[in-house]
Amino acid sequence: MTARKDPALRDLLAAEYVLGTLRGRGRARFRALARYDPQLRGLIAQWEARLVPLAQAAEPIAPPAHLRAALLARIAGAARGARWRESLALWRALAAAGSALALVLAVLLAAAPRPEPPMAMIAVMSDERGAPAMVVSWPPMKRVREPYLRIRVLQEHPVMAPGTAWELWMLPGGDAAPVSLGLIGTDAEQVLKVKPALAGMMEKAWGVAMSVEPAGGSPTGAPTGPVLFKGQCVKIL
């Protein structure tokens, strides 16, 4: 069977695509197929949510000391090293360049974002047809200072009607009422800060849903409009 019909093959190809082991013509054909297949893009998003945080959590490995010495020896050059050491002007230029490079690196390191902790939970939300429409994930709430959710909209052209808002809800499960997590937009990638009081509840949530509400959010504290997307939470860490 082809990737258009075989669910197991589609899931396997999506995993290999995210891992980078699907290469060459196979990767190009898979990318072209996913362009017109929303469900296939949903599988890719699920594997990204599982694998990318694990890669970001990996600790960097320091290179061996002999590698640095070998690089310095090749840069200096055995034959020209003696003549270059006699030039004071050259050493001053190298020192100035080294200082400038160190300053640039310091600025870049200070501006670089800190690596995020791996995601602990994920909810793939589907529309009324069962097609994946939005992915919500979050890290272990106890490991972050400011609890947050990561949101990825999978629809190509989501539309929010004028005078309305999208509101995200936590579904505790059972007979418990939905709890508002806040308003979101239509951007493909979003971050939603979570109130500390709700952070502890997120790890026990059954699912997540999104409803259409009046501008500014639900006036009652409960969903009042149609629920567009809904999905069950899955623990991945």
PDB file of C-alpha atoms in Angstrom:
ATOM      1  CA  MET A   1       0.000   0.000   0.000  1.00  0.00           C
ATOM      2  CA  THR A   2       1.103   3.603  -0.544  1.00  0.00           C
ATOM      3  CA  ALA A   3       1.614   6.409   1.960  1.00  0.00           C
ATOM      4  CA  ARG A   4      -1.787   7.766   0.902  1.00  0.00           C
ATOM      5  CA  LYS A   5      -3.688   4.763   2.298  1.00  0.00           C
ATOM      6  CA  ASP A   6      -1.595   2.808   4.833  1.00  0.00           C
ATOM      7  CA  PRO A   7      -1.884   4.441   8.315  1.00  0.00           C
ATOM      8  CA  ALA A   8       1.101   2.537   9.722  1.00  0.00           C
ATOM      9  CA  LEU A   9       3.301   3.512   6.769  1.00  0.00           C
ATOM     10  CA  ARG A  10       2.220   7.154   6.997  1.00  0.00           C
ATOM     11  CA  ASP A  11       3.118   7.277  10.695  1.00  0.00           C
ATOM     12  CA  LEU A  12       6.491   5.601  10.050  1.00  0.00           C
ATOM     13  CA  LEU A  13       7.365   7.995   7.219  1.00  0.00           C
ATOM     14  CA  ALA A  14       6.373  10.997   9.362  1.00  0.00           C
ATOM     15  CA  ALA A  15       8.705   9.791  12.120  1.00  0.00           C
ATOM     16  CA  GLU A  16      11.588   9.273   9.678  1.00  0.00           C
ATOM     17  CA  TYR A  17      10.931  12.695   8.127  1.00  0.00           C
ATOM     18  CA  VAL A  18      11.231  14.437  11.523  1.00  0.00           C
ATOM     19  CA  LEU A  19      14.280  12.372  12.506  1.00  0.00           C
ATOM     20  CA  GLY A  20      15.985  13.212   9.204  1.00  0.00           C
ATOM     21  CA  THR A  21      16.502   9.587   8.142  1.00  0.00           C
ATOM     22  CA  LEU A  22      14.132   9.998   5.188  1.00  0.00           C
ATOM     23  CA  ARG A  23      16.324  11.504   2.479  1.00  0.00           C
ATOM     24  CA  GLY A  24      16.667  12.093  -1.229  1.00  0.00           C
ATOM     25  CA  ARG A  25      13.722  11.571  -3.532  1.00  0.00           C
ATOM     26  CA  GLY A  26      11.717   9.870  -0.806  1.00  0.00           C
ATOM     27  CA  ARG A  27      11.912  12.964   1.391  1.00  0.00           C
ATOM     28  CA  ALA A  28      10.986  15.257  -1.502  1.00  0.00           C
ATOM     29  CA  ARG A  29       7.973  13.109  -2.432  1.00  0.00           C
ATOM     30  CA  PHE A  30       6.840  12.942   1.209  1.00  0.00           C
ATOM     31  CA  ARG A  31       7.111  16.739   1.557  1.00  0.00           C
ATOM     32  CA  ALA A  32       5.062  17.226  -1.623  1.00  0.00           C
ATOM     33  CA  LEU A  33       2.421  14.778  -0.393  1.00  0.00           C
ATOM     34  CA  ALA A  34       2.163  16.494   3.014  1.00  0.00           C
ATOM     35  CA  ARG A  35       1.595  19.856   1.345  1.00  0.00           C
ATOM     36  CA  TYR A  36      -1.893  18.756   0.296  1.00  0.00           C
ATOM     37  CA  ASP A  37      -2.629  16.310   3.135  1.00  0.00           C
ATOM     38  CA  PRO A  38      -3.676  17.963   6.457  1.00  0.00           C
ATOM     39  CA  GLN A  39      -3.745  14.657   8.318  1.00  0.00           C
ATOM     40  CA  LEU A  40      -0.188  13.895   7.236  1.00  0.00           C
ATOM     41  CA  ARG A  41       0.892  17.314   8.475  1.00  0.00           C
ATOM     42  CA  GLY A  42      -0.788  16.455  11.747  1.00  0.00           C
ATOM     43  CA  LEU A  43       1.348  13.296  12.048  1.00  0.00           C
ATOM     44  CA  ILE A  44       4.472  15.377  11.395  1.00  0.00           C
ATOM     45  CA  ALA A  45       3.461  17.822  14.125  1.00  0.00           C
ATOM     46  CA  GLN A  46       2.893  14.975  16.580  1.00  0.00           C
ATOM     47  CA  TRP A  47       6.364  13.523  15.949  1.00  0.00           C
ATOM     48  CA  GLU A  48       7.942  16.982  16.193  1.00  0.00           C
ATOM     49  CA  ALA A  49       6.258  17.508  19.549  1.00  0.00           C
ATOM     50  CA  ARG A  50       7.648  14.155  20.733  1.00  0.00           C
ATOM     51  CA  LEU A  51      11.178  14.293  19.341  1.00  0.00           C
ATOM     52  CA  VAL A  52      12.270  17.933  19.112  1.00  0.00           C
ATOM     53  CA  PRO A  53      12.039  18.576  22.886  1.00  0.00           C
ATOM     54  CA  LEU A  54      14.145  15.454  23.505  1.00  0.00           C
ATOM     55  CA  ALA A  55      16.867  16.775  21.193  1.00  0.00           C
ATOM     56  CA  GLN A  56      16.800  20.166  22.912  1.00  0.00           C
ATOM     57  CA  ALA A  57      17.210  18.478  26.291  1.00  0.00           C
ATOM     58  CA  ALA A  58      20.451  16.732  25.290  1.00  0.00           C
ATOM     59  CA  GLU A  59      23.553  17.979  27.090  1.00  0.00           C
ATOM     60  CA  PRO A  60      26.382  19.412  24.943  1.00  0.00           C
ATOM     61  CA  ILE A  61      29.569  17.327  24.720  1.00  0.00           C
ATOM     62  CA  ALA A  62      32.908  19.085  25.107  1.00  0.00           C
ATOM     63  CA  PRO A  63      35.512  18.217  22.419  1.00  0.00           C
ATOM     64  CA  PRO A  64      38.711  16.441  23.566  1.00  0.00           C
ATOM     65  CA  ALA A  65      41.671  18.642  24.543  1.00  0.00           C
ATOM     66  CA  HIS A  66      43.962  17.257  21.824  1.00  0.00           C
ATOM     67  CA  LEU A  67      41.556  18.476  19.137  1.00  0.00           C
ATOM     68  CA  ARG A  68      42.031  22.120  20.168  1.00  0.00           C
ATOM     69  CA  ALA A  69      45.812  21.719  20.172  1.00  0.00           C
ATOM     70  CA  ALA A  70      45.745  20.189  16.693  1.00  0.00           C
ATOM     71  CA  LEU A  71      43.610  23.007  15.332  1.00  0.00           C
ATOM     72  CA  LEU A  72      45.902  25.664  16.786  1.00  0.00           C
ATOM     73  CA  ALA A  73      48.937  23.944  15.278  1.00  0.00           C
ATOM     74  CA  ARG A  74      47.352  23.860  11.824  1.00  0.00           C
ATOM     75  CA  ILE A  75      46.295  27.498  12.035  1.00  0.00           C
ATOM     76  CA  ALA A  76      49.710  28.710  13.132  1.00  0.00           C
ATOM     77  CA  GLY A  77      51.570  26.678  10.518  1.00  0.00           C
ATOM     78  CA  ALA A  78      54.871  25.065  11.395  1.00  0.00           C
ATOM     79  CA  ALA A  79      56.900  26.694   8.626  1.00  0.00           C
ATOM     80  CA  ARG A  80      55.602  30.253   8.994  1.00  0.00           C
ATOM     81  CA  GLY A  81      55.212  30.339  12.748  1.00  0.00           C
ATOM     82  CA  ALA A  82      58.741  31.532  13.475  1.00  0.00           C
ATOM     83  CA  ARG A  83      58.562  34.497  11.090  1.00  0.00           C
ATOM     84  CA  TRP A  84      55.094  35.570  12.312  1.00  0.00           C
ATOM     85  CA  ARG A  85      56.205  35.621  15.942  1.00  0.00           C
ATOM     86  CA  GLU A  86      58.773  38.293  15.014  1.00  0.00           C
ATOM     87  CA  SER A  87      56.049  40.699  13.901  1.00  0.00           C
ATOM     88  CA  LEU A  88      54.732  42.694  16.870  1.00  0.00           C
ATOM     89  CA  ALA A  89      52.206  44.487  14.650  1.00  0.00           C
ATOM     90  CA  LEU A  90      50.682  41.181  13.598  1.00  0.00           C
ATOM     91  CA  TRP A  91      50.275  40.041  17.214  1.00  0.00           C
ATOM     92  CA  ARG A  92      48.595  43.339  18.090  1.00  0.00           C
ATOM     93  CA  ALA A  93      46.183  42.918  15.183  1.00  0.00           C
ATOM     94  CA  LEU A  94      45.414  39.359  16.242  1.00  0.00           C
ATOM     95  CA  ALA A  95      44.862  40.487  19.815  1.00  0.00           C
ATOM     96  CA  ALA A  96      42.443  43.212  18.688  1.00  0.00           C
ATOM     97  CA  ALA A  97      40.587  40.782  16.441  1.00  0.00           C
ATOM     98  CA  GLY A  98      40.419  38.248  19.260  1.00  0.00           C
ATOM     99  CA  SER A  99      38.997  40.848  21.640  1.00  0.00           C
ATOM    100  CA  ALA A 100      36.378  41.893  19.092  1.00  0.00           C
ATOM    101  CA  LEU A 101      35.439  38.266  18.464  1.00  0.00           C
ATOM    102  CA  ALA A 102      35.140  37.613  22.197  1.00  0.00           C
ATOM    103  CA  LEU A 103      32.852  40.628  22.542  1.00  0.00           C
ATOM    104  CA  VAL A 104      30.634  39.457  19.680  1.00  0.00           C
ATOM    105  CA  LEU A 105      30.412  35.958  21.160  1.00  0.00           C
ATOM    106  CA  ALA A 106      29.532  37.378  24.574  1.00  0.00           C
ATOM    107  CA  VAL A 107      26.686  39.410  23.073  1.00  0.00           C
ATOM    108  CA  LEU A 108      25.398  36.438  21.090  1.00  0.00           C
ATOM    109  CA  LEU A 109      25.507  34.147  24.106  1.00  0.00           C
ATOM    110  CA  ALA A 110      23.698  36.688  26.247  1.00  0.00           C
ATOM    111  CA  ALA A 111      20.995  37.122  23.623  1.00  0.00           C
ATOM    112  CA  ALA A 112      20.613  33.413  22.850  1.00  0.00           C
ATOM    113  CA  PRO A 113      17.458  31.855  24.337  1.00  0.00           C
ATOM    114  CA  ARG A 114      17.926  29.305  27.055  1.00  0.00           C
ATOM    115  CA  PRO A 115      17.113  25.731  26.060  1.00  0.00           C
ATOM    116  CA  GLU A 116      13.579  24.758  26.964  1.00  0.00           C
ATOM    117  CA  PRO A 117      12.782  21.751  29.110  1.00  0.00           C
ATOM    118  CA  PRO A 118      11.276  18.802  27.229  1.00  0.00           C
ATOM    119  CA  MET A 119       7.515  18.745  26.811  1.00  0.00           C
ATOM    120  CA  ALA A 120       5.761  16.493  29.334  1.00  0.00           C
ATOM    121  CA  MET A 121       2.212  16.464  27.935  1.00  0.00           C
ATOM    122  CA  ILE A 122       0.663  16.893  24.500  1.00  0.00           C
ATOM    123  CA  ALA A 123      -2.884  17.158  23.197  1.00  0.00           C
ATOM    124  CA  VAL A 124      -3.601  16.797  19.483  1.00  0.00           C
ATOM    125  CA  MET A 125      -6.912  18.592  18.941  1.00  0.00           C
ATOM    126  CA  SER A 126      -9.137  17.570  16.047  1.00  0.00           C
ATOM    127  CA  ASP A 127     -11.991  19.347  14.289  1.00  0.00           C
ATOM    128  CA  GLU A 128     -15.500  17.982  13.821  1.00  0.00           C
ATOM    129  CA  ARG A 129     -14.281  15.839  10.891  1.00  0.00           C
ATOM    130  CA  GLY A 130     -11.591  14.220  13.016  1.00  0.00           C
ATOM    131  CA  ALA A 131      -8.727  15.977  11.215  1.00  0.00           C
ATOM    132  CA  PRO A 132      -5.855  17.268  13.399  1.00  0.00           C
ATOM    133  CA  ALA A 133      -6.232  21.049  13.694  1.00  0.00           C
ATOM    134  CA  MET A 134      -4.121  22.182  16.653  1.00  0.00           C
ATOM    135  CA  VAL A 135      -1.397  20.782  18.917  1.00  0.00           C
ATOM    136  CA  VAL A 136      -0.984  21.955  22.516  1.00  0.00           C
ATOM    137  CA  SER A 137       1.993  20.844  24.614  1.00  0.00           C
ATOM    138  CA  TRP A 138       3.662  21.925  27.834  1.00  0.00           C
ATOM    139  CA  PRO A 139       6.718  21.096  29.971  1.00  0.00           C
ATOM    140  CA  PRO A 140       6.672  19.801  33.546  1.00  0.00           C
ATOM    141  CA  MET A 141       5.130  22.792  35.303  1.00  0.00           C
ATOM    142  CA  LYS A 142       7.320  22.319  38.394  1.00  0.00           C
ATOM    143  CA  ARG A 143      10.508  22.860  36.353  1.00  0.00           C
ATOM    144  CA  VAL A 144       9.650  26.277  34.901  1.00  0.00           C
ATOM    145  CA  ARG A 145       9.373  29.611  36.663  1.00  0.00           C
ATOM    146  CA  GLU A 146       6.526  30.848  34.503  1.00  0.00           C
ATOM    147  CA  PRO A 147       4.165  28.055  33.396  1.00  0.00           C
ATOM    148  CA  TYR A 148       3.261  28.151  29.710  1.00  0.00           C
ATOM    149  CA  LEU A 149       1.681  26.206  26.870  1.00  0.00           C
ATOM    150  CA  ARG A 150       3.056  25.830  23.359  1.00  0.00           C
ATOM    151  CA  ILE A 151       0.391  25.980  20.664  1.00  0.00           C
ATOM    152  CA  ARG A 152       0.730  25.029  17.010  1.00  0.00           C
ATOM    153  CA  VAL A 153      -2.122  25.673  14.587  1.00  0.00           C
ATOM    154  CA  LEU A 154      -2.140  23.063  11.820  1.00  0.00           C
ATOM    155  CA  GLN A 155      -4.847  24.514   9.608  1.00  0.00           C
ATOM    156  CA  GLU A 156      -3.485  26.326   6.564  1.00  0.00           C
ATOM    157  CA  HIS A 157      -5.810  29.333   6.681  1.00  0.00           C
ATOM    158  CA  PRO A 158      -7.663  29.518  10.014  1.00  0.00           C
ATOM    159  CA  VAL A 159     -10.224  32.308  10.124  1.00  0.00           C
ATOM    160  CA  MET A 160     -11.555  34.083  13.207  1.00  0.00           C
ATOM    161  CA  ALA A 161     -14.834  35.852  12.586  1.00  0.00           C
ATOM    162  CA  PRO A 162     -14.999  39.575  13.458  1.00  0.00           C
ATOM    163  CA  GLY A 163     -16.152  40.293  17.006  1.00  0.00           C
ATOM    164  CA  THR A 164     -15.162  36.824  18.234  1.00  0.00           C
ATOM    165  CA  ALA A 165     -12.264  35.270  20.107  1.00  0.00           C
ATOM    166  CA  TRP A 166     -10.725  31.821  20.445  1.00  0.00           C
ATOM    167  CA  GLU A 167     -10.591  30.614  24.026  1.00  0.00           C
ATOM    168  CA  LEU A 168      -8.630  27.600  25.200  1.00  0.00           C
ATOM    169  CA  TRP A 169     -10.082  25.348  27.903  1.00  0.00           C
ATOM    170  CA  MET A 170      -8.646  22.683  30.152  1.00  0.00           C
ATOM    171  CA  LEU A 171     -10.912  19.652  30.526  1.00  0.00           C
ATOM    172  CA  PRO A 172     -10.295  18.161  33.997  1.00  0.00           C
ATOM    173  CA  GLY A 173     -12.318  15.055  33.161  1.00  0.00           C
ATOM    174  CA  GLY A 174     -15.294  13.420  34.754  1.00  0.00           C
ATOM    175  CA  ASP A 175     -18.060  15.830  35.738  1.00  0.00           C
ATOM    176  CA  ALA A 176     -15.663  18.726  36.400  1.00  0.00           C
ATOM    177  CA  ALA A 177     -16.401  21.906  34.469  1.00  0.00           C
ATOM    178  CA  PRO A 178     -13.965  23.228  31.830  1.00  0.00           C
ATOM    179  CA  VAL A 179     -11.420  25.766  33.088  1.00  0.00           C
ATOM    180  CA  SER A 180     -10.363  28.714  30.942  1.00  0.00           C
ATOM    181  CA  LEU A 181      -6.665  28.837  30.053  1.00  0.00           C
ATOM    182  CA  GLY A 182      -6.883  32.114  28.137  1.00  0.00           C
ATOM    183  CA  LEU A 183      -7.371  33.556  24.669  1.00  0.00           C
ATOM    184  CA  ILE A 184      -5.281  32.552  21.668  1.00  0.00           C
ATOM    185  CA  GLY A 185      -4.875  33.797  18.092  1.00  0.00           C
ATOM    186  CA  THR A 186      -4.552  32.243  14.654  1.00  0.00           C
ATOM    187  CA  ASP A 187      -0.732  32.370  14.410  1.00  0.00           C
ATOM    188  CA  ALA A 188       0.876  29.063  13.482  1.00  0.00           C
ATOM    189  CA  GLU A 189       3.184  29.123  16.546  1.00  0.00           C
ATOM    190  CA  GLN A 190       2.052  30.583  19.873  1.00  0.00           C
ATOM    191  CA  VAL A 191       2.993  30.611  23.550  1.00  0.00           C
ATOM    192  CA  LEU A 192       0.292  31.035  26.192  1.00  0.00           C
ATOM    193  CA  LYS A 193       1.261  31.810  29.775  1.00  0.00           C
ATOM    194  CA  VAL A 194      -0.672  29.841  32.390  1.00  0.00           C
ATOM    195  CA  LYS A 195      -1.728  31.165  35.769  1.00  0.00           C
ATOM    196  CA  PRO A 196       0.315  29.516  38.561  1.00  0.00           C
ATOM    197  CA  ALA A 197      -2.921  28.406  40.220  1.00  0.00           C
ATOM    198  CA  LEU A 198      -3.737  26.289  37.158  1.00  0.00           C
ATOM    199  CA  ALA A 199      -0.236  24.899  36.595  1.00  0.00           C
ATOM    200  CA  GLY A 200      -0.679  22.049  39.070  1.00  0.00           C
ATOM    201  CA  MET A 201      -3.954  21.021  37.439  1.00  0.00           C
ATOM    202  CA  MET A 202      -2.481  20.761  33.940  1.00  0.00           C
ATOM    203  CA  GLU A 203      -0.574  17.549  34.657  1.00  0.00           C
ATOM    204  CA  LYS A 204      -3.857  15.851  35.604  1.00  0.00           C
ATOM    205  CA  ALA A 205      -5.987  17.287  32.801  1.00  0.00           C
ATOM    206  CA  TRP A 206      -7.972  14.860  30.677  1.00  0.00           C
ATOM    207  CA  GLY A 207      -7.976  17.025  27.587  1.00  0.00           C
ATOM    208  CA  VAL A 208      -7.958  20.468  25.979  1.00  0.00           C
ATOM    209  CA  ALA A 209     -10.643  22.193  23.913  1.00  0.00           C
ATOM    210  CA  MET A 210     -11.070  25.465  22.028  1.00  0.00           C
ATOM    211  CA  SER A 211     -14.327  27.359  21.659  1.00  0.00           C
ATOM    212  CA  VAL A 212     -15.502  30.465  19.830  1.00  0.00           C
ATOM    213  CA  GLU A 213     -16.420  33.209  22.283  1.00  0.00           C
ATOM    214  CA  PRO A 214     -17.335  36.902  22.131  1.00  0.00           C
ATOM    215  CA  ALA A 215     -14.431  39.335  21.825  1.00  0.00           C
ATOM    216  CA  GLY A 216     -12.661  39.430  25.182  1.00  0.00           C
ATOM    217  CA  GLY A 217     -13.582  35.871  26.128  1.00  0.00           C
ATOM    218  CA  SER A 218     -16.483  33.997  27.650  1.00  0.00           C
ATOM    219  CA  PRO A 219     -18.711  36.260  29.784  1.00  0.00           C
ATOM    220  CA  THR A 220     -19.789  33.349  31.986  1.00  0.00           C
ATOM    221  CA  GLY A 221     -16.513  31.561  32.752  1.00  0.00           C
ATOM    222  CA  ALA A 222     -17.713  28.553  30.761  1.00  0.00           C
ATOM    223  CA  PRO A 223     -17.781  27.806  27.009  1.00  0.00           C
ATOM    224  CA  THR A 224     -20.709  29.631  25.403  1.00  0.00           C
ATOM    225  CA  GLY A 225     -19.953  29.201  21.695  1.00  0.00           C
ATOM    226  CA  PRO A 226     -19.284  26.198  19.488  1.00  0.00           C
ATOM    227  CA  VAL A 227     -16.284  24.018  20.357  1.00  0.00           C
ATOM    228  CA  LEU A 228     -14.149  23.909  17.216  1.00  0.00           C
ATOM    229  CA  PHE A 229     -11.265  21.710  18.376  1.00  0.00           C
ATOM    230  CA  LYS A 230     -10.909  19.115  21.108  1.00  0.00           C
ATOM    231  CA  GLY A 231      -8.313  16.522  22.062  1.00  0.00           C
ATOM    232  CA  GLN A 232      -7.214  14.207  24.849  1.00  0.00           C
ATOM    233  CA  CYS A 233      -3.941  14.793  26.719  1.00  0.00           C
ATOM    234  CA  VAL A 234      -1.155  12.249  26.344  1.00  0.00           C
ATOM    235  CA  LYS A 235       1.802  12.060  28.719  1.00  0.00           C
ATOM    236  CA  ILE A 236       5.091  11.810  26.824  1.00  0.00           C
ATOM    237  CA  LEU A 237       7.595  12.304  29.644  1.00  0.00           C
TER     238      LEU A 237
END
